[in-house]
Amino acid sequence: MTAILNLIYCWLLDMLAKLTDIALNAWDSVLGPADSILSSIGTGGLTIPVIPAQYAWILGATGMAQAVAIIATAMLVRFTLQSVPFVRWGS
């Protein structure tokens, strides 16, 4: 009787492993084309500096970069807080 139970147990483990392999292969076949499409997108445009080097140096030397960052953060916080329902947009 023990041999039959061991056989059933081993068969169930093998079946579970095969079902896992089938599910992972299906998921891989779904993600394969998406991976190839995303890998074909060039990232060369992401390396172009938005601000030229001489202007960036002047902003850093005068501390304007930190000031602009503080002002932008304050504006973002204000917009976020005003997006809460039942708060007037004019205040």
PDB file of N, CA and C in Angstrom:
ATOM      1  N   MET A   1       0.818  -1.196   0.000  1.00  0.00           N
ATOM      2  CA  MET A   1       0.000   0.000   0.000  1.00  0.00           C
ATOM      3  C   MET A   1       0.863   1.261   0.000  1.00  0.00           C
ATOM      4  N   THR A   2       1.979   1.211   0.729  1.00  0.00           N
ATOM      5  CA  THR A   2       2.867   2.372   0.819  1.00  0.00           C
ATOM      6  C   THR A   2       3.494   2.688  -0.539  1.00  0.00           C
ATOM      7  N   ALA A   3       3.783   1.641  -1.300  1.00  0.00           N
ATOM      8  CA  ALA A   3       4.391   1.865  -2.615  1.00  0.00           C
ATOM      9  C   ALA A   3       3.420   2.574  -3.541  1.00  0.00           C
ATOM     10  N   ILE A   4       2.137   2.253  -3.449  1.00  0.00           N
ATOM     11  CA  ILE A   4       1.137   2.908  -4.296  1.00  0.00           C
ATOM     12  C   ILE A   4       0.978   4.371  -3.898  1.00  0.00           C
ATOM     13  N   LEU A   5       0.986   4.638  -2.594  1.00  0.00           N
ATOM     14  CA  LEU A   5       0.883   6.023  -2.127  1.00  0.00           C
ATOM     15  C   LEU A   5       2.114   6.832  -2.545  1.00  0.00           C
ATOM     16  N   ASN A   6       3.288   6.218  -2.461  1.00  0.00           N
ATOM     17  CA  ASN A   6       4.503   6.908  -2.917  1.00  0.00           C
ATOM     18  C   ASN A   6       4.448   7.173  -4.415  1.00  0.00           C
ATOM     19  N   LEU A   7       3.909   6.227  -5.184  1.00  0.00           N
ATOM     20  CA  LEU A   7       3.779   6.399  -6.621  1.00  0.00           C
ATOM     21  C   LEU A   7       2.827   7.543  -6.943  1.00  0.00           C
ATOM     22  N   ILE A   8       1.691   7.590  -6.246  1.00  0.00           N
ATOM     23  CA  ILE A   8       0.728   8.680  -6.458  1.00  0.00           C
ATOM     24  C   ILE A   8       1.346  10.019  -6.059  1.00  0.00           C
ATOM     25  N   TYR A   9       2.073  10.038  -4.931  1.00  0.00           N
ATOM     26  CA  TYR A   9       2.714  11.274  -4.470  1.00  0.00           C
ATOM     27  C   TYR A   9       3.737  11.772  -5.491  1.00  0.00           C
ATOM     28  N   CYS A  10       4.564  10.871  -6.004  1.00  0.00           N
ATOM     29  CA  CYS A  10       5.567  11.261  -6.998  1.00  0.00           C
ATOM     30  C   CYS A  10       4.905  11.731  -8.288  1.00  0.00           C
ATOM     31  N   TRP A  11       3.804  11.057  -8.677  1.00  0.00           N
ATOM     32  CA  TRP A  11       3.094  11.451  -9.883  1.00  0.00           C
ATOM     33  C   TRP A  11       2.492  12.848  -9.724  1.00  0.00           C
ATOM     34  N   LEU A  12       1.921  13.140  -8.555  1.00  0.00           N
ATOM     35  CA  LEU A  12       1.349  14.465  -8.310  1.00  0.00           C
ATOM     36  C   LEU A  12       2.427  15.542  -8.310  1.00  0.00           C
ATOM     37  N   LEU A  13       3.583  15.236  -7.704  1.00  0.00           N
ATOM     38  CA  LEU A  13       4.668  16.217  -7.725  1.00  0.00           C
ATOM     39  C   LEU A  13       5.140  16.488  -9.143  1.00  0.00           C
ATOM     40  N   ASP A  14       5.256  15.430  -9.955  1.00  0.00           N
ATOM     41  CA  ASP A  14       5.674  15.587 -11.340  1.00  0.00           C
ATOM     42  C   ASP A  14       4.638  16.373 -12.141  1.00  0.00           C
ATOM     43  N   MET A  15       3.370  16.089 -11.875  1.00  0.00           N
ATOM     44  CA  MET A  15       2.303  16.811 -12.575  1.00  0.00           C
ATOM     45  C   MET A  15       2.304  18.285 -12.200  1.00  0.00           C
ATOM     46  N   LEU A  16       2.515  18.602 -10.932  1.00  0.00           N
ATOM     47  CA  LEU A  16       2.589  19.986 -10.491  1.00  0.00           C
ATOM     48  C   LEU A  16       3.773  20.702 -11.133  1.00  0.00           C
ATOM     49  N   ALA A  17       4.911  20.018 -11.234  1.00  0.00           N
ATOM     50  CA  ALA A  17       6.076  20.611 -11.880  1.00  0.00           C
ATOM     51  C   ALA A  17       5.814  20.875 -13.357  1.00  0.00           C
ATOM     52  N   LYS A  18       5.140  19.941 -14.024  1.00  0.00           N
ATOM     53  CA  LYS A  18       4.821  20.129 -15.440  1.00  0.00           C
ATOM     54  C   LYS A  18       3.831  21.273 -15.637  1.00  0.00           C
ATOM     55  N   LEU A  19       2.830  21.383 -14.776  1.00  0.00           N
ATOM     56  CA  LEU A  19       1.877  22.492 -14.876  1.00  0.00           C
ATOM     57  C   LEU A  19       2.572  23.831 -14.644  1.00  0.00           C
ATOM     58  N   THR A  20       3.503  23.857 -13.699  1.00  0.00           N
ATOM     59  CA  THR A  20       4.275  25.079 -13.452  1.00  0.00           C
ATOM     60  C   THR A  20       5.102  25.436 -14.682  1.00  0.00           C
ATOM     61  N   ASP A  21       5.734  24.447 -15.301  1.00  0.00           N
ATOM     62  CA  ASP A  21       6.515  24.699 -16.511  1.00  0.00           C
ATOM     63  C   ASP A  21       5.646  25.209 -17.643  1.00  0.00           C
ATOM     64  N   ILE A  22       4.459  24.642 -17.792  1.00  0.00           N
ATOM     65  CA  ILE A  22       3.551  25.095 -18.851  1.00  0.00           C
ATOM     66  C   ILE A  22       3.134  26.544 -18.610  1.00  0.00           C
ATOM     67  N   ALA A  23       2.804  26.874 -17.363  1.00  0.00           N
ATOM     68  CA  ALA A  23       2.393  28.245 -17.043  1.00  0.00           C
ATOM     69  C   ALA A  23       3.543  29.220 -17.263  1.00  0.00           C
ATOM     70  N   LEU A  24       4.744  28.848 -16.843  1.00  0.00           N
ATOM     71  CA  LEU A  24       5.892  29.751 -17.024  1.00  0.00           C
ATOM     72  C   LEU A  24       6.252  29.908 -18.495  1.00  0.00           C
ATOM     73  N   ASN A  25       6.148  28.836 -19.272  1.00  0.00           N
ATOM     74  CA  ASN A  25       6.418  28.940 -20.705  1.00  0.00           C
ATOM     75  C   ASN A  25       5.375  29.807 -21.402  1.00  0.00           C
ATOM     76  N   ALA A  26       4.111  29.709 -20.988  1.00  0.00           N
ATOM     77  CA  ALA A  26       3.072  30.558 -21.565  1.00  0.00           C
ATOM     78  C   ALA A  26       3.337  32.029 -21.235  1.00  0.00           C
ATOM     79  N   TRP A  27       3.699  32.297 -19.993  1.00  0.00           N
ATOM     80  CA  TRP A  27       3.991  33.671 -19.580  1.00  0.00           C
ATOM     81  C   TRP A  27       5.216  34.203 -20.319  1.00  0.00           C
ATOM     82  N   ASP A  28       6.221  33.358 -20.511  1.00  0.00           N
ATOM     83  CA  ASP A  28       7.418  33.756 -21.239  1.00  0.00           C
ATOM     84  C   ASP A  28       7.090  34.045 -22.699  1.00  0.00           C
ATOM     85  N   SER A  29       6.192  33.270 -23.294  1.00  0.00           N
ATOM     86  CA  SER A  29       5.823  33.526 -24.685  1.00  0.00           C
ATOM     87  C   SER A  29       5.017  34.812 -24.820  1.00  0.00           C
ATOM     88  N   VAL A  30       4.306  35.196 -23.774  1.00  0.00           N
ATOM     89  CA  VAL A  30       3.586  36.475 -23.802  1.00  0.00           C
ATOM     90  C   VAL A  30       4.561  37.637 -23.656  1.00  0.00           C
ATOM     91  N   LEU A  31       5.542  37.491 -22.764  1.00  0.00           N
ATOM     92  CA  LEU A  31       6.465  38.582 -22.501  1.00  0.00           C
ATOM     93  C   LEU A  31       7.610  38.663 -23.514  1.00  0.00           C
ATOM     94  N   GLY A  32       7.838  37.609 -24.285  1.00  0.00           N
ATOM     95  CA  GLY A  32       8.931  37.602 -25.256  1.00  0.00           C
ATOM     96  C   GLY A  32       8.831  38.715 -26.284  1.00  0.00           C
ATOM     97  N   PRO A  33       7.696  38.860 -26.984  1.00  0.00           N
ATOM     98  CA  PRO A  33       7.591  39.961 -27.953  1.00  0.00           C
ATOM     99  C   PRO A  33       7.682  41.338 -27.302  1.00  0.00           C
ATOM    100  N   ALA A  34       7.103  41.488 -26.121  1.00  0.00           N
ATOM    101  CA  ALA A  34       7.190  42.781 -25.434  1.00  0.00           C
ATOM    102  C   ALA A  34       8.634  43.104 -25.086  1.00  0.00           C
ATOM    103  N   ASP A  35       9.408  42.091 -24.695  1.00  0.00           N
ATOM    104  CA  ASP A  35      10.809  42.308 -24.376  1.00  0.00           C
ATOM    105  C   ASP A  35      11.595  42.725 -25.605  1.00  0.00           C
ATOM    106  N   SER A  36      11.323  42.086 -26.731  1.00  0.00           N
ATOM    107  CA  SER A  36      12.063  42.449 -27.945  1.00  0.00           C
ATOM    108  C   SER A  36      11.676  43.843 -28.428  1.00  0.00           C
ATOM    109  N   ILE A  37      10.412  44.218 -28.262  1.00  0.00           N
ATOM    110  CA  ILE A  37       9.991  45.567 -28.664  1.00  0.00           C
ATOM    111  C   ILE A  37      10.646  46.613 -27.776  1.00  0.00           C
ATOM    112  N   LEU A  38      10.659  46.369 -26.470  1.00  0.00           N
ATOM    113  CA  LEU A  38      11.264  47.341 -25.558  1.00  0.00           C
ATOM    114  C   LEU A  38      12.780  47.422 -25.732  1.00  0.00           C
ATOM    115  N   SER A  39      13.411  46.316 -26.082  1.00  0.00           N
ATOM    116  CA  SER A  39      14.862  46.354 -26.258  1.00  0.00           C
ATOM    117  C   SER A  39      15.256  47.047 -27.556  1.00  0.00           C
ATOM    118  N   SER A  40      14.323  47.147 -28.497  1.00  0.00           N
ATOM    119  CA  SER A  40      14.650  47.803 -29.759  1.00  0.00           C
ATOM    120  C   SER A  40      14.526  49.323 -29.670  1.00  0.00           C
ATOM    121  N   ILE A  41      13.905  49.821 -28.616  1.00  0.00           N
ATOM    122  CA  ILE A  41      13.752  51.266 -28.459  1.00  0.00           C
ATOM    123  C   ILE A  41      15.092  51.864 -28.074  1.00  0.00           C
ATOM    124  N   GLY A  42      15.506  52.856 -28.793  1.00  0.00           N
ATOM    125  CA  GLY A  42      16.781  53.502 -28.505  1.00  0.00           C
ATOM    126  C   GLY A  42      16.677  54.456 -27.331  1.00  0.00           C
ATOM    127  N   THR A  43      17.748  54.540 -26.574  1.00  0.00           N
ATOM    128  CA  THR A  43      17.779  55.450 -25.435  1.00  0.00           C
ATOM    129  C   THR A  43      18.745  56.608 -25.676  1.00  0.00           C
ATOM    130  N   GLY A  44      19.142  56.830 -26.915  1.00  0.00           N
ATOM    131  CA  GLY A  44      20.075  57.902 -27.222  1.00  0.00           C
ATOM    132  C   GLY A  44      19.509  59.278 -26.937  1.00  0.00           C
ATOM    133  N   GLY A  45      18.192  59.436 -27.096  1.00  0.00           N
ATOM    134  CA  GLY A  45      17.572  60.732 -26.845  1.00  0.00           C
ATOM    135  C   GLY A  45      17.509  61.091 -25.380  1.00  0.00           C
ATOM    136  N   LEU A  46      17.673  60.116 -24.515  1.00  0.00           N
ATOM    137  CA  LEU A  46      17.610  60.396 -23.086  1.00  0.00           C
ATOM    138  C   LEU A  46      18.886  61.023 -22.550  1.00  0.00           C
ATOM    139  N   THR A  47      19.963  60.952 -23.302  1.00  0.00           N
ATOM    140  CA  THR A  47      21.236  61.462 -22.811  1.00  0.00           C
ATOM    141  C   THR A  47      21.509  62.896 -23.243  1.00  0.00           C
ATOM    142  N   ILE A  48      20.627  63.481 -24.037  1.00  0.00           N
ATOM    143  CA  ILE A  48      20.827  64.865 -24.473  1.00  0.00           C
ATOM    144  C   ILE A  48      20.516  65.789 -23.302  1.00  0.00           C
ATOM    145  N   PRO A  49      21.467  66.634 -22.916  1.00  0.00           N
ATOM    146  CA  PRO A  49      21.194  67.533 -21.788  1.00  0.00           C
ATOM    147  C   PRO A  49      20.153  68.586 -22.169  1.00  0.00           C
ATOM    148  N   VAL A  50      19.228  68.837 -21.256  1.00  0.00           N
ATOM    149  CA  VAL A  50      18.187  69.823 -21.510  1.00  0.00           C
ATOM    150  C   VAL A  50      18.756  71.228 -21.367  1.00  0.00           C
ATOM    151  N   ILE A  51      19.626  71.416 -20.397  1.00  0.00           N
ATOM    152  CA  ILE A  51      20.257  72.714 -20.163  1.00  0.00           C
ATOM    153  C   ILE A  51      21.710  72.607 -20.606  1.00  0.00           C
ATOM    154  N   PRO A  52      22.178  73.541 -21.437  1.00  0.00           N
ATOM    155  CA  PRO A  52      23.582  73.491 -21.861  1.00  0.00           C
ATOM    156  C   PRO A  52      24.539  73.583 -20.663  1.00  0.00           C
ATOM    157  N   ALA A  53      25.757  73.088 -20.859  1.00  0.00           N
ATOM    158  CA  ALA A  53      26.721  72.967 -19.760  1.00  0.00           C
ATOM    159  C   ALA A  53      27.071  74.319 -19.137  1.00  0.00           C
ATOM    160  N   GLN A  54      27.263  75.353 -19.953  1.00  0.00           N
ATOM    161  CA  GLN A  54      27.665  76.644 -19.382  1.00  0.00           C
ATOM    162  C   GLN A  54      26.567  77.247 -18.513  1.00  0.00           C
ATOM    163  N   TYR A  55      25.291  77.056 -18.927  1.00  0.00           N
ATOM    164  CA  TYR A  55      24.194  77.558 -18.103  1.00  0.00           C
ATOM    165  C   TYR A  55      24.043  76.735 -16.830  1.00  0.00           C
ATOM    166  N   ALA A  56      24.235  75.434 -16.935  1.00  0.00           N
ATOM    167  CA  ALA A  56      24.143  74.583 -15.754  1.00  0.00           C
ATOM    168  C   ALA A  56      25.229  74.936 -14.748  1.00  0.00           C
ATOM    169  N   TRP A  57      26.424  75.283 -15.237  1.00  0.00           N
ATOM    170  CA  TRP A  57      27.504  75.665 -14.321  1.00  0.00           C
ATOM    171  C   TRP A  57      27.154  76.959 -13.602  1.00  0.00           C
ATOM    172  N   ILE A  58      26.608  77.931 -14.325  1.00  0.00           N
ATOM    173  CA  ILE A  58      26.241  79.202 -13.697  1.00  0.00           C
ATOM    174  C   ILE A  58      25.126  78.993 -12.672  1.00  0.00           C
ATOM    175  N   LEU A  59      24.147  78.160 -13.012  1.00  0.00           N
ATOM    176  CA  LEU A  59      23.072  77.876 -12.054  1.00  0.00           C
ATOM    177  C   LEU A  59      23.617  77.223 -10.791  1.00  0.00           C
ATOM    178  N   GLY A  60      24.569  76.311 -10.960  1.00  0.00           N
ATOM    179  CA  GLY A  60      25.151  75.650  -9.798  1.00  0.00           C
ATOM    180  C   GLY A  60      26.026  76.576  -8.976  1.00  0.00           C
ATOM    181  N   ALA A  61      26.776  77.448  -9.641  1.00  0.00           N
ATOM    182  CA  ALA A  61      27.678  78.349  -8.921  1.00  0.00           C
ATOM    183  C   ALA A  61      26.919  79.410  -8.139  1.00  0.00           C
ATOM    184  N   THR A  62      25.793  79.851  -8.646  1.00  0.00           N
ATOM    185  CA  THR A  62      25.043  80.907  -7.964  1.00  0.00           C
ATOM    186  C   THR A  62      24.000  80.377  -6.986  1.00  0.00           C
ATOM    187  N   GLY A  63      23.755  79.067  -7.000  1.00  0.00           N
ATOM    188  CA  GLY A  63      22.748  78.503  -6.104  1.00  0.00           C
ATOM    189  C   GLY A  63      21.350  78.594  -6.656  1.00  0.00           C
ATOM    190  N   MET A  64      21.215  78.996  -7.898  1.00  0.00           N
ATOM    191  CA  MET A  64      19.891  79.112  -8.502  1.00  0.00           C
ATOM    192  C   MET A  64      19.247  77.745  -8.719  1.00  0.00           C
ATOM    193  N   ALA A  65      20.058  76.713  -8.903  1.00  0.00           N
ATOM    194  CA  ALA A  65      19.501  75.382  -9.119  1.00  0.00           C
ATOM    195  C   ALA A  65      18.696  74.938  -7.896  1.00  0.00           C
ATOM    196  N   GLN A  66      19.235  75.180  -6.711  1.00  0.00           N
ATOM    197  CA  GLN A  66      18.517  74.816  -5.489  1.00  0.00           C
ATOM    198  C   GLN A  66      17.259  75.666  -5.328  1.00  0.00           C
ATOM    199  N   ALA A  67      17.360  76.951  -5.678  1.00  0.00           N
ATOM    200  CA  ALA A  67      16.194  77.834  -5.555  1.00  0.00           C
ATOM    201  C   ALA A  67      15.077  77.397  -6.498  1.00  0.00           C
ATOM    202  N   VAL A  68      15.437  77.065  -7.715  1.00  0.00           N
ATOM    203  CA  VAL A  68      14.427  76.611  -8.675  1.00  0.00           C
ATOM    204  C   VAL A  68      13.817  75.289  -8.208  1.00  0.00           C
ATOM    205  N   ALA A  69      14.625  74.407  -7.645  1.00  0.00           N
ATOM    206  CA  ALA A  69      14.109  73.134  -7.144  1.00  0.00           C
ATOM    207  C   ALA A  69      13.147  73.349  -5.986  1.00  0.00           C
ATOM    208  N   ILE A  70      13.460  74.263  -5.090  1.00  0.00           N
ATOM    209  CA  ILE A  70      12.583  74.553  -3.955  1.00  0.00           C
ATOM    210  C   ILE A  70      11.258  75.135  -4.434  1.00  0.00           C
ATOM    211  N   ILE A  71      11.314  76.063  -5.383  1.00  0.00           N
ATOM    212  CA  ILE A  71      10.092  76.682  -5.903  1.00  0.00           C
ATOM    213  C   ILE A  71       9.242  75.648  -6.636  1.00  0.00           C
ATOM    214  N   ALA A  72       9.875  74.798  -7.444  1.00  0.00           N
ATOM    215  CA  ALA A  72       9.127  73.764  -8.170  1.00  0.00           C
ATOM    216  C   ALA A  72       8.478  72.781  -7.197  1.00  0.00           C
ATOM    217  N   THR A  73       9.187  72.425  -6.142  1.00  0.00           N
ATOM    218  CA  THR A  73       8.620  71.518  -5.145  1.00  0.00           C
ATOM    219  C   THR A  73       7.442  72.161  -4.432  1.00  0.00           C
ATOM    220  N   ALA A  74       7.565  73.442  -4.101  1.00  0.00           N
ATOM    221  CA  ALA A  74       6.470  74.146  -3.439  1.00  0.00           C
ATOM    222  C   ALA A  74       5.244  74.214  -4.344  1.00  0.00           C
ATOM    223  N   MET A  75       5.460  74.461  -5.630  1.00  0.00           N
ATOM    224  CA  MET A  75       4.332  74.497  -6.561  1.00  0.00           C
ATOM    225  C   MET A  75       3.670  73.129  -6.689  1.00  0.00           C
ATOM    226  N   LEU A  76       4.472  72.071  -6.711  1.00  0.00           N
ATOM    227  CA  LEU A  76       3.929  70.716  -6.798  1.00  0.00           C
ATOM    228  C   LEU A  76       3.131  70.365  -5.549  1.00  0.00           C
ATOM    229  N   VAL A  77       3.627  70.731  -4.379  1.00  0.00           N
ATOM    230  CA  VAL A  77       2.908  70.468  -3.130  1.00  0.00           C
ATOM    231  C   VAL A  77       1.596  71.246  -3.104  1.00  0.00           C
ATOM    232  N   ARG A  78       1.632  72.502  -3.544  1.00  0.00           N
ATOM    233  CA  ARG A  78       0.410  73.313  -3.554  1.00  0.00           C
ATOM    234  C   ARG A  78      -0.620  72.714  -4.493  1.00  0.00           C
ATOM    235  N   PHE A  79      -0.190  72.314  -5.688  1.00  0.00           N
ATOM    236  CA  PHE A  79      -1.128  71.705  -6.631  1.00  0.00           C
ATOM    237  C   PHE A  79      -1.703  70.408  -6.072  1.00  0.00           C
ATOM    238  N   THR A  80      -0.858  69.604  -5.442  1.00  0.00           N
ATOM    239  CA  THR A  80      -1.323  68.333  -4.867  1.00  0.00           C
ATOM    240  C   THR A  80      -2.341  68.577  -3.767  1.00  0.00           C
ATOM    241  N   LEU A  81      -2.073  69.537  -2.897  1.00  0.00           N
ATOM    242  CA  LEU A  81      -3.010  69.827  -1.807  1.00  0.00           C
ATOM    243  C   LEU A  81      -4.310  70.406  -2.325  1.00  0.00           C
ATOM    244  N   GLN A  82      -4.245  71.191  -3.392  1.00  0.00           N
ATOM    245  CA  GLN A  82      -5.466  71.770  -3.933  1.00  0.00           C
ATOM    246  C   GLN A  82      -6.256  70.769  -4.754  1.00  0.00           C
ATOM    247  N   SER A  83      -5.672  69.637  -5.074  1.00  0.00           N
ATOM    248  CA  SER A  83      -6.395  68.598  -5.804  1.00  0.00           C
ATOM    249  C   SER A  83      -7.278  67.762  -4.892  1.00  0.00           C
ATOM    250  N   VAL A  84      -7.180  67.981  -3.591  1.00  0.00           N
ATOM    251  CA  VAL A  84      -8.010  67.240  -2.632  1.00  0.00           C
ATOM    252  C   VAL A  84      -9.458  67.716  -2.808  1.00  0.00           C
ATOM    253  N   PRO A  85     -10.421  66.804  -2.835  1.00  0.00           N
ATOM    254  CA  PRO A  85     -11.824  67.222  -3.016  1.00  0.00           C
ATOM    255  C   PRO A  85     -12.297  68.170  -1.917  1.00  0.00           C
ATOM    256  N   PHE A  86     -13.232  69.024  -2.271  1.00  0.00           N
ATOM    257  CA  PHE A  86     -13.866  69.995  -1.381  1.00  0.00           C
ATOM    258  C   PHE A  86     -12.891  71.080  -0.902  1.00  0.00           C
ATOM    259  N   VAL A  87     -11.842  71.317  -1.652  1.00  0.00           N
ATOM    260  CA  VAL A  87     -10.920  72.412  -1.351  1.00  0.00           C
ATOM    261  C   VAL A  87     -11.019  73.398  -2.515  1.00  0.00           C
ATOM    262  N   ARG A  88     -11.151  74.677  -2.220  1.00  0.00           N
ATOM    263  CA  ARG A  88     -11.275  75.669  -3.279  1.00  0.00           C
ATOM    264  C   ARG A  88      -9.989  75.794  -4.068  1.00  0.00           C
ATOM    265  N   TRP A  89     -10.082  75.928  -5.394  1.00  0.00           N
ATOM    266  CA  TRP A  89      -8.907  76.088  -6.235  1.00  0.00           C
ATOM    267  C   TRP A  89      -8.367  77.508  -6.169  1.00  0.00           C
ATOM    268  N   GLY A  90      -9.128  78.450  -5.723  1.00  0.00           N
ATOM    269  CA  GLY A  90      -8.664  79.837  -5.741  1.00  0.00           C
ATOM    270  C   GLY A  90      -7.851  80.238  -4.524  1.00  0.00           C
ATOM    271  N   SER A  91      -7.773  79.422  -3.504  1.00  0.00           N
ATOM    272  CA  SER A  91      -7.097  79.846  -2.283  1.00  0.00           C
ATOM    273  C   SER A  91      -5.608  79.602  -2.351  1.00  0.00           C
TER     274      SER A  91
END
